[in-house]
Coordinates of C-alpha atoms in Angstrom, one line a residue:
M1 CA 0.1 -0.2 0.0
R2 CA 1.7 3.4 -1.1
L3 CA 0.9 6.2 1.5
K4 CA 1.4 9.7 0.9
R5 CA 3.6 10.2 4.1
A6 CA 4.9 6.9 4.2
T7 CA 5.3 3.7 2.5
G8 CA 6.3 0.5 4.1
F9 CA 7.9 -2.2 2.0
L10 CA 9.1 -5.6 3.0
A11 CA 12.5 -7.0 2.1
A12 CA 11.8 -10.5 2.5
A13 CA 14.7 -12.4 4.1
M14 CA 15.3 -16.0 4.2
L15 CA 17.4 -18.2 6.2
V16 CA 17.6 -21.9 5.8
V17 CA 18.7 -23.7 8.7
A18 CA 19.8 -27.3 7.8
A19 CA 18.5 -30.0 9.8
P20 CA 20.6 -33.4 10.7
A21 CA 20.5 -35.9 7.8
A22 CA 20.4 -39.8 7.3
A23 CA 23.6 -41.6 6.1
A24 CA 25.0 -40.2 2.8
Q25 CA 23.0 -41.6 -0.2
G26 CA 23.5 -41.5 -3.7
N27 CA 26.6 -39.3 -4.0
G28 CA 29.8 -39.4 -2.6
R29 CA 32.2 -36.9 -1.1
L30 CA 32.8 -33.3 -2.2
A31 CA 36.8 -32.6 -2.4
Y32 CA 38.1 -29.3 -2.2
E33 CA 41.5 -27.3 -2.0
A34 CA 41.8 -25.2 1.5
G35 CA 45.4 -23.9 2.5
G36 CA 47.4 -26.2 0.1
S37 CA 45.9 -29.3 1.1
I38 CA 43.0 -31.2 -0.2
Y39 CA 39.9 -32.4 1.8
A40 CA 36.8 -34.6 1.4
I41 CA 33.3 -34.1 3.1
S42 CA 30.0 -35.3 3.0
P43 CA 27.6 -33.3 1.4
D44 CA 25.3 -34.0 4.2
G45 CA 27.8 -32.5 6.8
G46 CA 30.1 -33.5 9.0
S47 CA 33.6 -33.5 9.6
P48 CA 36.2 -32.9 6.6
S49 CA 38.9 -35.4 6.2
L50 CA 42.5 -34.8 4.7
L51 CA 43.1 -36.8 1.6
H52 CA 46.5 -35.5 0.5
N53 CA 48.8 -32.3 0.3
G54 CA 48.0 -30.8 -3.0
I55 CA 45.8 -28.6 -5.1
L56 CA 43.4 -28.9 -8.0
P57 CA 41.6 -31.9 -7.0
A58 CA 39.4 -33.7 -9.5
F59 CA 37.6 -37.1 -8.9
S60 CA 37.6 -39.6 -11.6
P61 CA 34.1 -40.3 -13.6
D62 CA 33.7 -43.6 -11.5
G63 CA 34.7 -41.9 -8.4
T64 CA 37.3 -44.5 -7.6
R65 CA 40.4 -41.9 -8.0
I66 CA 41.3 -38.2 -7.6
V67 CA 44.1 -36.3 -9.7
F68 CA 45.8 -33.5 -8.2
A69 CA 48.9 -31.4 -8.3
Q70 CA 51.7 -30.4 -5.9
T71 CA 53.9 -27.7 -5.6
P72 CA 57.7 -28.4 -6.5
S73 CA 60.3 -28.9 -3.6
E74 CA 63.0 -27.0 -5.4
P75 CA 61.7 -23.4 -6.3
S76 CA 62.6 -23.4 -10.2
G77 CA 61.0 -26.8 -10.4
P78 CA 57.7 -28.0 -12.0
L79 CA 54.5 -28.9 -10.5
T80 CA 54.0 -32.7 -10.2
V81 CA 50.9 -34.4 -11.2
W82 CA 49.5 -37.3 -9.0
V83 CA 46.6 -39.7 -9.4
A84 CA 45.5 -41.5 -5.9
G85 CA 42.6 -43.6 -4.8
A86 CA 39.5 -41.7 -3.8
D87 CA 40.5 -41.9 -0.2
G88 CA 44.1 -40.4 -1.2
T89 CA 46.3 -43.6 -0.7
N90 CA 48.7 -45.0 -3.3
A91 CA 49.2 -42.0 -5.1
Q92 CA 51.4 -42.0 -8.1
Q93 CA 52.9 -39.2 -10.1
I94 CA 51.7 -39.5 -13.7
G95 CA 53.7 -36.4 -15.2
T96 CA 54.9 -32.6 -14.4
S97 CA 53.6 -29.3 -15.4
P98 CA 55.3 -25.7 -15.0
G99 CA 51.6 -24.4 -14.3
P100 CA 48.7 -26.5 -14.5
R101 CA 45.1 -25.4 -14.2
K102 CA 41.8 -27.3 -13.4
F103 CA 41.9 -30.9 -14.4
S104 CA 39.2 -32.6 -16.5
W105 CA 39.1 -36.4 -16.9
S106 CA 37.9 -38.3 -20.1
P107 CA 34.9 -40.0 -19.9
D108 CA 36.3 -43.3 -19.6
G109 CA 38.6 -42.4 -16.9
T110 CA 41.8 -43.1 -19.0
R111 CA 43.0 -39.6 -19.6
I112 CA 43.3 -36.3 -18.0
A113 CA 43.3 -32.9 -20.0
F114 CA 44.2 -29.4 -18.6
V115 CA 45.6 -26.3 -19.4
S116 CA 49.5 -25.9 -19.0
D117 CA 51.9 -23.1 -18.8
D118 CA 55.2 -23.9 -20.3
G119 CA 56.9 -20.5 -19.7
S120 CA 56.2 -19.0 -23.1
G121 CA 52.5 -19.6 -23.1
F122 CA 49.5 -21.9 -22.6
S123 CA 49.1 -25.1 -24.1
I124 CA 46.2 -27.9 -24.1
V125 CA 48.0 -31.3 -22.3
V126 CA 46.6 -34.5 -22.1
L127 CA 48.3 -37.1 -19.7
K128 CA 47.3 -40.5 -19.7
A129 CA 46.1 -41.5 -16.2
D130 CA 48.3 -44.3 -15.6
G131 CA 51.5 -42.5 -16.2
S132 CA 52.2 -43.9 -19.5
G133 CA 52.5 -40.8 -21.5
S134 CA 51.2 -37.3 -22.7
T135 CA 50.2 -35.3 -25.7
T136 CA 50.4 -31.9 -26.3
V137 CA 46.9 -30.9 -28.3
S138 CA 47.3 -27.3 -28.5
Y139 CA 50.2 -24.7 -28.3
D140 CA 47.9 -21.7 -28.6
A141 CA 45.5 -22.3 -25.4
S142 CA 44.0 -19.6 -23.3
A143 CA 43.8 -20.0 -19.4
A144 CA 40.0 -19.3 -19.6
G145 CA 38.6 -22.5 -18.5
P146 CA 39.8 -26.2 -18.7
P147 CA 39.4 -28.2 -21.7
S148 CA 36.1 -30.0 -22.3
W149 CA 35.6 -33.6 -23.3
S150 CA 33.1 -34.6 -25.7
P151 CA 30.8 -37.5 -24.3
D152 CA 32.3 -40.1 -26.4
G153 CA 36.0 -39.3 -25.3
T154 CA 37.2 -38.5 -28.6
E155 CA 37.6 -34.6 -29.1
L156 CA 38.2 -31.6 -26.6
A157 CA 36.6 -28.2 -26.8
F158 CA 39.0 -25.3 -25.7
T159 CA 39.6 -21.6 -26.0
T160 CA 42.4 -20.3 -28.0
T161 CA 44.6 -17.2 -27.6
N162 CA 43.8 -16.3 -31.4
D163 CA 41.0 -13.6 -31.1
A164 CA 39.6 -16.1 -28.0
D165 CA 38.1 -18.4 -30.3
I166 CA 36.5 -21.9 -29.3
A167 CA 38.4 -24.7 -30.9
V168 CA 37.8 -28.3 -31.4
A169 CA 40.4 -30.9 -31.9
K170 CA 40.7 -34.6 -31.4
A171 CA 42.5 -36.0 -28.4
D172 CA 45.6 -36.4 -30.2
G173 CA 45.7 -33.2 -31.7
S174 CA 44.4 -33.7 -35.2
G175 CA 41.5 -32.7 -36.7
R176 CA 41.2 -29.0 -35.4
R177 CA 38.4 -26.9 -36.3
L178 CA 37.2 -23.7 -35.1
L179 CA 33.7 -23.9 -33.4
I180 CA 32.4 -20.5 -35.0
Q181 CA 34.3 -18.5 -37.9
D182 CA 34.9 -14.9 -37.3
S183 CA 33.2 -14.8 -33.5
P184 CA 33.6 -11.9 -30.9
R185 CA 35.5 -13.4 -27.7
D186 CA 34.1 -16.7 -27.0
V187 CA 35.5 -18.6 -23.9
A188 CA 35.0 -21.4 -21.4
P189 CA 33.5 -24.4 -23.9
S190 CA 31.2 -26.9 -21.9
W191 CA 30.3 -30.0 -23.9
S192 CA 26.7 -31.4 -23.1
P193 CA 26.2 -34.7 -22.0
D194 CA 24.5 -36.0 -25.2
G195 CA 27.3 -34.5 -27.2
S196 CA 24.7 -32.6 -29.3
Q197 CA 25.8 -28.8 -28.0
I198 CA 28.6 -27.0 -26.6
A199 CA 27.6 -24.2 -24.1
F200 CA 30.0 -21.3 -23.7
L201 CA 30.4 -17.6 -22.8
R202 CA 30.7 -14.7 -25.0
E203 CA 31.9 -11.3 -24.5
A204 CA 30.0 -8.1 -25.5
N205 CA 30.6 -4.4 -24.3
G206 CA 32.7 -5.7 -21.5
A207 CA 30.1 -8.4 -20.0
F208 CA 30.1 -12.2 -20.6
R209 CA 26.7 -13.9 -21.3
L210 CA 25.8 -17.5 -21.7
Y211 CA 25.4 -19.2 -25.2
S212 CA 25.1 -22.6 -26.7
I213 CA 25.7 -23.8 -30.1
Q214 CA 25.3 -27.3 -32.0
A215 CA 28.7 -29.2 -32.0
D216 CA 28.8 -28.9 -35.5
G217 CA 28.8 -25.1 -35.3
I218 CA 25.3 -24.3 -36.2
H219 CA 22.1 -22.6 -34.6
L220 CA 23.7 -20.5 -32.3
H221 CA 21.4 -19.4 -29.0
Q222 CA 21.9 -16.9 -26.3
L223 CA 20.7 -18.6 -23.0
G224 CA 19.0 -16.1 -20.5
Q225 CA 19.8 -12.5 -20.0
T226 CA 22.0 -12.5 -17.0
T227 CA 25.5 -11.3 -16.9
V228 CA 28.4 -14.0 -15.9
F229 CA 30.4 -13.1 -13.0
V230 CA 33.4 -14.9 -13.5
P231 CA 34.1 -16.5 -17.0
A232 CA 34.2 -20.1 -16.0
P233 CA 32.4 -22.9 -17.9
P234 CA 28.9 -23.6 -17.4
A235 CA 27.9 -26.7 -15.9
W236 CA 25.4 -29.0 -17.5
S237 CA 23.0 -31.2 -15.3
P238 CA 23.6 -35.1 -15.7
D239 CA 20.4 -35.2 -18.0
G240 CA 21.4 -32.3 -20.1
S241 CA 18.3 -30.3 -19.5
R242 CA 19.7 -27.3 -17.6
L243 CA 23.1 -25.5 -17.2
L244 CA 24.2 -23.6 -14.2
F245 CA 26.5 -20.7 -13.8
G246 CA 27.6 -17.9 -11.6
G247 CA 25.5 -14.6 -12.7
S248 CA 26.1 -11.1 -11.4
E249 CA 23.2 -8.3 -11.1
T250 CA 23.5 -4.7 -10.5
V251 CA 21.4 -4.2 -7.3
G252 CA 22.2 -0.3 -6.8
Y253 CA 24.3 2.6 -7.7
T254 CA 26.7 4.6 -6.1
R255 CA 28.2 8.0 -7.2
Y256 CA 31.3 5.8 -8.1
G257 CA 29.4 3.6 -10.6
P258 CA 27.1 0.3 -9.8
Y259 CA 27.1 -1.9 -7.0
Y260 CA 27.1 -5.7 -7.9
R261 CA 25.9 -8.8 -6.5
S262 CA 26.5 -12.6 -7.5
D263 CA 24.4 -15.5 -7.2
V264 CA 23.9 -19.2 -8.6
Y265 CA 21.7 -19.1 -11.4
T266 CA 19.9 -22.1 -13.7
V267 CA 18.5 -22.0 -17.2
A268 CA 16.9 -24.5 -19.3
A269 CA 19.0 -25.8 -22.3
D270 CA 16.7 -24.1 -24.8
G271 CA 17.1 -20.7 -23.0
A272 CA 13.7 -20.9 -21.1
G273 CA 13.1 -20.5 -17.4
E274 CA 16.1 -18.6 -16.1
R275 CA 16.3 -18.3 -12.4
R276 CA 18.6 -17.4 -9.4
L277 CA 18.7 -19.9 -6.8
T278 CA 20.6 -18.1 -4.3
D279 CA 19.6 -14.8 -2.8
S280 CA 22.5 -12.6 -1.4
S281 CA 23.6 -8.8 -1.4
S282 CA 27.3 -9.9 -1.4
P283 CA 29.1 -9.6 -4.7
Y284 CA 31.1 -12.9 -4.0
A285 CA 28.1 -15.2 -3.3
G286 CA 28.2 -17.7 -6.1
F287 CA 31.2 -19.1 -7.5
A288 CA 32.1 -22.5 -9.1
P289 CA 28.4 -24.0 -9.1
S290 CA 28.4 -28.0 -10.1
W291 CA 25.7 -30.4 -10.2
S292 CA 25.8 -33.5 -7.8
P293 CA 26.2 -37.0 -9.9
D294 CA 22.6 -37.6 -9.4
G295 CA 21.6 -34.1 -10.3
R296 CA 19.6 -33.7 -7.2
R297 CA 22.1 -31.3 -5.7
I298 CA 24.1 -28.4 -6.3
A299 CA 27.7 -27.3 -4.8
F300 CA 29.2 -23.9 -4.9
V301 CA 31.8 -21.9 -3.2
S302 CA 30.6 -18.3 -1.6
S303 CA 31.6 -15.5 1.1
R304 CA 28.0 -14.8 1.9
E305 CA 28.7 -14.5 5.3
R306 CA 30.5 -11.2 4.4
T307 CA 33.7 -11.7 5.8
V308 CA 36.6 -10.8 3.4
P309 CA 35.4 -11.4 0.0
V310 CA 37.2 -14.4 -1.9
A311 CA 40.1 -14.6 1.1
N312 CA 37.4 -16.4 3.0
L313 CA 35.2 -18.6 0.0
Q314 CA 33.6 -21.5 2.0
L315 CA 31.9 -24.8 0.5
Y316 CA 27.8 -24.8 0.3
V317 CA 25.3 -27.5 -1.0
M318 CA 21.8 -26.9 -1.8
N319 CA 19.1 -28.7 -3.2
A320 CA 18.7 -28.5 -7.1
D321 CA 16.0 -25.9 -6.7
G322 CA 17.8 -23.9 -4.6
T323 CA 16.2 -24.9 -1.0
C324 CA 18.1 -25.8 1.9
E325 CA 21.1 -24.0 1.5
T326 CA 23.9 -25.5 3.7
K327 CA 27.2 -24.7 5.0
L328 CA 29.8 -27.4 5.0
T329 CA 33.3 -25.8 5.6
S330 CA 34.3 -23.0 8.1
S331 CA 38.2 -22.7 8.0
S332 CA 40.5 -21.8 5.2
S333 CA 39.4 -20.4 1.9
V334 CA 37.9 -23.2 -0.3
S335 CA 38.4 -23.4 -4.1
T336 CA 38.0 -26.1 -7.1
P337 CA 35.3 -28.4 -5.3
S338 CA 34.7 -31.8 -7.1
W339 CA 32.0 -34.2 -6.6
Q340 CA 32.5 -38.0 -6.1
A341 CA 30.2 -40.3 -8.0
L342 CA 28.9 -43.7 -6.9
P343 CA 27.0 -44.7 -9.4
T344 CA 25.8 -48.2 -7.8
V345 CA 24.3 -46.2 -4.7
P346 CA 20.6 -45.5 -4.8
A347 CA 20.0 -41.5 -5.8
A348 CA 20.1 -39.3 -2.7
D349 CA 17.0 -37.9 -1.0
P350 CA 16.6 -34.2 -1.1
L351 CA 18.3 -32.3 1.9
R352 CA 15.9 -31.2 4.4
C353 CA 15.7 -28.2 6.3
A354 CA 13.5 -25.4 8.0
A355 CA 13.0 -22.7 5.2
L356 CA 12.0 -19.3 7.0
S357 CA 10.3 -16.4 5.2
I358 CA 8.4 -13.3 6.5
T359 CA 5.9 -11.5 4.2
G360 CA 3.9 -8.2 5.2
S361 CA 2.1 -5.2 4.4
V362 CA 1.5 -1.6 5.8
D363 CA -1.8 0.1 6.8
V364 CA -2.7 3.2 8.4
E365 CA -4.8 3.4 11.7
R366 CA -8.2 4.9 10.6
D367 CA -8.8 7.1 14.0
H368 CA -6.3 9.7 12.9
P369 CA -6.7 12.6 10.8
A370 CA -4.8 12.3 7.7
L371 CA -2.7 15.4 8.4
D372 CA -2.0 14.4 11.8
D373 CA 1.7 13.7 12.6
S374 CA 0.8 11.3 15.3
R375 CA -1.1 8.9 13.2
V376 CA -0.1 5.4 13.6
Y377 CA 0.9 2.9 10.7
I378 CA 0.6 -0.9 11.1
Y379 CA 2.8 -3.5 9.8
H380 CA 1.1 -6.8 9.8
G381 CA 3.6 -9.7 9.0
V382 CA 3.3 -13.3 8.8
V383 CA 6.4 -15.5 9.6
A384 CA 6.2 -18.8 7.7
N385 CA 8.4 -22.3 7.8
N386 CA 8.2 -23.3 4.3
G387 CA 10.7 -26.2 4.9
N388 CA 10.3 -29.8 5.7
V389 CA 11.4 -30.1 9.2
S390 CA 10.6 -28.0 12.3
S391 CA 12.9 -24.9 13.0
D392 CA 14.7 -23.5 16.1
P393 CA 13.1 -20.8 18.1
L394 CA 13.0 -17.8 15.8
H395 CA 14.3 -14.0 16.2
V396 CA 12.6 -11.5 14.3
V397 CA 14.0 -7.7 14.0
T398 CA 13.5 -5.0 11.9
T399 CA 16.8 -3.6 10.1
D400 CA 15.5 -0.2 8.6
E401 CA 17.7 3.0 9.7
S402 CA 14.7 5.1 8.6
P403 CA 13.1 7.9 10.9
L404 CA 10.5 5.4 12.4
S405 CA 9.2 5.9 16.1
Y406 CA 7.8 2.3 17.1
V407 CA 4.7 2.7 19.4
S408 CA 4.5 -1.2 20.1
A409 CA 5.0 -4.6 18.9
S410 CA 3.5 -7.6 19.1
A411 CA 3.4 -11.6 18.2
S412 CA 0.5 -14.3 18.0
N413 CA 3.0 -16.7 20.0
G414 CA 5.7 -15.0 21.5
A415 CA 7.4 -11.8 23.1
C416 CA 8.3 -8.5 21.5
T417 CA 10.4 -5.3 22.6
I418 CA 10.9 -2.1 21.1
G419 CA 13.5 0.7 20.9
A420 CA 15.3 1.9 18.0
R421 CA 14.2 -1.1 16.2
A422 CA 11.3 -3.7 17.1
S423 CA 12.3 -7.4 18.2
C424 CA 10.4 -10.4 18.5
T425 CA 11.3 -13.9 19.8
L426 CA 9.0 -16.6 18.8
P427 CA 9.1 -20.7 19.3
G428 CA 10.1 -22.8 16.6
L429 CA 7.5 -23.6 13.6
P430 CA 6.6 -26.8 12.2
P431 CA 6.5 -27.4 8.4
G432 CA 3.9 -25.2 7.2
G433 CA 3.6 -23.3 10.3
T434 CA 3.0 -19.5 10.5
A435 CA 3.2 -16.8 13.5
E436 CA 2.1 -13.0 12.9
I437 CA 3.4 -10.0 14.4
E438 CA 2.3 -6.6 14.4
L439 CA 4.4 -3.4 14.6
R440 CA 2.9 0.0 15.4
F441 CA 5.0 3.3 14.5
N442 CA 4.9 6.8 13.7
V443 CA 6.6 8.8 11.1
F444 CA 7.5 12.5 11.4
V445 CA 9.5 13.0 8.1
S446 CA 8.0 13.3 4.7
G447 CA 9.3 10.7 2.3
T448 CA 9.3 7.0 1.3
F449 CA 11.0 4.6 4.1
E450 CA 11.5 0.9 4.1
I451 CA 10.2 -1.7 6.9
E452 CA 12.5 -4.8 6.8
P453 CA 11.9 -7.4 9.3
E454 CA 14.3 -10.1 8.9
V455 CA 13.8 -13.7 10.5
E456 CA 16.7 -15.8 11.7
A457 CA 17.3 -18.9 13.8
M458 CA 18.3 -18.2 17.4
G459 CA 21.6 -19.8 16.9
Q460 CA 22.8 -16.2 15.7
T461 CA 22.5 -14.0 18.6
P462 CA 21.3 -10.7 18.4
D463 CA 23.2 -7.6 19.3
G464 CA 22.2 -7.1 23.0
D465 CA 24.2 -3.7 23.5
T466 CA 23.3 -1.3 20.6
S467 CA 24.6 1.8 22.5
D468 CA 28.4 1.1 21.2
N469 CA 27.4 1.0 17.6
A470 CA 28.2 3.7 15.1
D471 CA 25.7 5.8 13.7
D472 CA 26.3 5.5 9.9
V473 CA 26.3 1.7 9.2
Y474 CA 26.3 1.1 5.4
R475 CA 23.4 -0.9 4.6
Q476 CA 24.6 -3.1 1.7
F477 CA 26.9 -4.6 4.3
P478 CA 24.7 -4.7 8.0
F479 CA 27.1 -7.3 9.1
C480 CA 29.5 -4.7 10.5
E481 CA 30.0 -4.0 14.0
I482 CA 32.0 -1.0 13.6
S483 CA 31.1 1.6 11.0
T484 CA 32.8 4.9 10.1
Q485 CA 30.8 8.0 9.0
L486 CA 30.8 8.8 5.6
G487 CA 34.2 9.8 4.5
S488 CA 35.9 9.8 7.6
T489 CA 38.7 8.4 9.7
L490 CA 38.3 5.4 12.0
R491 CA 40.7 4.2 14.5
A492 CA 39.7 0.8 16.4
G493 CA 41.1 -0.4 19.5
D494 CA 42.9 -3.7 20.0
D495 CA 40.2 -6.0 20.3
D496 CA 38.7 -8.1 17.5
D497 CA 37.1 -5.9 15.3
L498 CA 34.7 -6.1 12.4
I499 CA 35.1 -2.6 10.5
C500 CA 33.0 -1.4 7.6
G501 CA 33.8 1.8 5.2
T502 CA 31.2 3.8 3.6
L503 CA 30.6 5.3 0.1
G504 CA 33.2 7.9 1.1
R505 CA 37.1 8.3 1.2
D506 CA 37.8 6.3 4.3
T507 CA 40.6 6.1 6.5
I508 CA 40.8 3.2 8.6
F509 CA 43.4 2.2 11.3
A510 CA 42.4 -1.4 12.5
G511 CA 44.4 -1.4 15.4
G512 CA 45.8 -4.4 17.3
G513 CA 43.6 -7.8 17.4
R514 CA 42.3 -10.2 14.7
D515 CA 40.4 -7.6 12.7
R516 CA 38.0 -7.9 9.6
V517 CA 37.7 -4.8 7.5
Y518 CA 35.8 -3.9 4.3
G519 CA 36.6 -0.6 2.8
G520 CA 33.5 0.4 1.2
M521 CA 33.0 1.7 -2.4
A522 CA 35.6 4.7 -2.4
H523 CA 39.3 5.4 -2.5
D524 CA 40.4 3.9 1.0
V525 CA 43.5 4.2 3.0
I526 CA 43.5 0.8 5.4
Q527 CA 46.0 0.0 7.7
G528 CA 45.7 -3.3 9.6
G529 CA 47.9 -3.0 12.7
A530 CA 49.3 -5.8 14.7
G531 CA 47.3 -9.1 14.7
T532 CA 46.1 -11.5 12.0
D533 CA 43.9 -9.3 9.6
E534 CA 41.7 -9.8 6.8
I535 CA 41.0 -6.7 4.6
D536 CA 38.8 -6.1 1.4
G537 CA 39.3 -2.5 -0.2
G538 CA 36.0 -2.8 -1.6
G539 CA 35.3 -0.9 -4.9
N540 CA 37.7 2.0 -6.4
T541 CA 41.2 2.4 -6.1
D542 CA 42.7 1.7 -2.4
L543 CA 45.8 1.6 -0.6
I544 CA 46.1 -1.4 1.9
Y545 CA 48.9 -2.0 4.3
G546 CA 48.6 -5.1 6.4
D547 CA 51.3 -4.5 8.9
G548 CA 52.4 -7.0 11.4
G549 CA 50.6 -10.5 11.4
A550 CA 49.8 -13.3 8.8
D551 CA 47.4 -11.2 7.1
K552 CA 44.7 -11.6 4.0
L553 CA 44.5 -8.5 1.7
Y554 CA 42.1 -8.4 -1.0
G555 CA 42.3 -5.5 -3.5
D556 CA 38.8 -6.2 -4.8
V557 CA 37.3 -3.9 -7.8
G558 CA 39.9 -1.0 -8.8
D559 CA 43.6 -0.6 -9.4
D560 CA 44.8 -1.3 -5.6
F561 CA 48.4 -0.8 -3.8
L562 CA 48.8 -3.8 -1.4
I563 CA 51.6 -4.0 0.9
G564 CA 51.6 -7.2 3.0
G565 CA 53.7 -5.8 6.0
V566 CA 55.7 -8.1 8.2
G567 CA 54.3 -11.9 8.3
N568 CA 53.4 -14.8 6.1
D569 CA 50.6 -12.8 4.1
I570 CA 48.2 -13.5 1.5
L571 CA 47.7 -10.8 -1.2
W572 CA 44.9 -11.0 -3.9
G573 CA 44.9 -8.3 -6.3
G574 CA 41.2 -8.8 -7.5
G575 CA 39.9 -6.9 -10.3
G576 CA 41.8 -3.7 -11.9
G577 CA 45.8 -3.3 -12.8
D578 CA 46.8 -4.0 -9.1
N579 CA 50.4 -3.5 -7.2
L580 CA 51.1 -6.1 -4.7
R581 CA 54.2 -6.1 -2.5
G582 CA 54.7 -8.6 0.0
G583 CA 57.1 -7.1 2.7
P584 CA 59.1 -9.8 5.2
G585 CA 57.8 -13.1 5.4
A586 CA 56.9 -16.0 3.2
D587 CA 53.9 -14.7 1.2
R588 CA 51.4 -15.8 -1.4
F589 CA 50.5 -13.5 -4.4
L590 CA 47.2 -14.1 -6.3
A591 CA 47.2 -11.6 -9.1
G592 CA 43.3 -11.9 -9.9
Y593 CA 41.7 -9.8 -12.8
G594 CA 43.7 -7.5 -14.8
N595 CA 47.2 -6.1 -15.6
D596 CA 49.0 -6.3 -12.2
L597 CA 52.5 -5.6 -11.1
I598 CA 53.9 -8.0 -8.5
D599 CA 57.3 -7.4 -6.5
S600 CA 57.8 -10.7 -4.2
R601 CA 61.4 -10.0 -3.9
D602 CA 62.5 -10.1 0.2
G603 CA 64.9 -13.3 0.0
L604 CA 62.3 -16.0 1.1
T605 CA 60.7 -18.7 -1.1
E606 CA 57.2 -17.2 -2.0
H607 CA 54.5 -18.4 -4.2
V608 CA 53.1 -16.2 -7.0
Y609 CA 49.7 -17.1 -9.0
C610 CA 49.2 -15.0 -12.0
G611 CA 45.6 -14.5 -13.2
D612 CA 44.0 -13.0 -16.3
G613 CA 45.6 -10.3 -17.9
N614 CA 49.2 -9.3 -18.6
D615 CA 50.7 -9.6 -15.3
R616 CA 54.5 -8.6 -14.5
V617 CA 56.5 -10.3 -11.7
E618 CA 59.7 -8.8 -10.3
A619 CA 60.7 -12.0 -8.1
D620 CA 64.1 -13.3 -6.6
F621 CA 65.6 -16.4 -7.3
R622 CA 64.2 -18.3 -4.6
D623 CA 60.3 -17.6 -5.5
I624 CA 58.0 -19.9 -7.3
V625 CA 55.9 -18.2 -10.2
H626 CA 53.0 -19.9 -11.7
A627 CA 51.2 -19.2 -15.1
C628 CA 52.8 -15.8 -15.2
E629 CA 52.9 -13.8 -18.4
K630 CA 56.0 -11.6 -17.9
V631 CA 58.6 -12.6 -15.0
I632 CA 61.9 -10.7 -14.0
R633 CA 64.3 -12.3 -11.7
R634 CA 66.2 -9.9 -9.8
P635 CA 68.1 -9.9 -6.1
Q636 CA 66.6 -9.3 -3.1
T637 CA 65.6 -5.6 -2.2
A638 CA 64.9 -4.0 0.8
A639 CA 60.9 -4.6 2.3
P640 CA 58.8 -1.5 1.3
R641 CA 57.9 0.8 4.4

């Protein structure tokens, strides 16, 4: 209902609480990389198990083996490629590569294809899984996604560096052809399960979108309208009816440009029925989605809990329709998840969960004159459990910062309090159960405002003391404990702080303690201080200094300058042309997207991983450099101050 003085909108919030599940059925475990080691975890939850030291894990099609890479023991040596049993035992080296990317098994499990950096460019290499030999399929490949096998295992589709075309060749390198003649920039091909189509990404006006074409190069179709966030291959469902991808959407604008969020999307193979499966306000909430072998579940990695993006990606799983989203990991940042297939086991039941939602509307109390500022507006809300198990006790709280004065709050079965916000505590709801809340409030300022109740499980405790909160909390990031005023300077103490900047040009000194800092959307200056910190510069051009401690620095969008300081740091440039300097300590550099400059010279052995773009690396002779376009070896220099 639209009012002349004030309007109440509902921003419906959904929180999915996973219930204990029965023993795993249908699908095997999920393997993933975290902190240089490979772990496996049940998609129903539980504790992960260590499989092996290594990176880039990928289960074989029959689920009995796993391939991975290991970093070299000598700084100048290549990475080694290994195949082990699905439990990580009986590992055997099958080859080497200076810089392998994600591995792709042939359908029959006899060969493994991947993009390799040989120092002069990228090539497509096929290793025999028993270690008996290798074949180079192409010397002009691109790192934009792994090669994709045809279902019969005779051909590979891959991206070339010649005008970013998609080529198809036989597994021995013969019979090469371009999929589309005179195409724009096409990358990241993915073959359909029946072999009839190849899905891929096409760039136009700086954005990638999803397309498909018949395997013979005719009948091109655009699939949906959503922009793809990261140019990674789309994932076909096992039955070939739908595709998964990580899409992005503009959700608002600042004076510095648009603000994006990313989510997991699905679309039918004919382009119909495009749908967002996850619902977040984070720009890093939907990476690397993949189908379970039985097609009933989806795994993806996300920083949706709004800690430092990308530096803290975790593994999630949900039902194929997007319900029952469940977090599986809570440790080091996760990457390259891989499902294990167990074809002899019955298909898994869907995940069971309590799916909580709230809907509502605003009316005006009729016994007040229309022009009387003391008239009372009434919000009627209904909380519902749309899941298939009972929920824990609930907490409902308004999150608006608009000039509302609450008069009263009540619930059909629970207790409520009012203050700067209205808050209600309700008992758990059974499947299909509902509860009603009513909020009464005055509005004394003309304009259009929002009422935004959110519902969550009581496992997340609300802030019991709001008196120490800052006045100007940036609404896109309500997870912040401390927020700066617009474009101001903030000096935090030595506690473990969670700090957010604003749309203005902020200067943030995190102080001691284990801090997490998000700079906001402007040109920020951030210093971590002593302690192990996680810092995300946010949008625009930022200067980030980790200072003491083993810090994680993420430049995010913009041309950023990252200095690790003392300690074993991780520096991730993000988008833009970034300048990364490690400082004293055994650091790890991840260039991200854009043309980056990396200086890793401090006399210690450090790892440098270049991303998409023409990166330049200045390294000393002990550093290990992976997939970088230009490397200059120079002696150790003094650490930056």
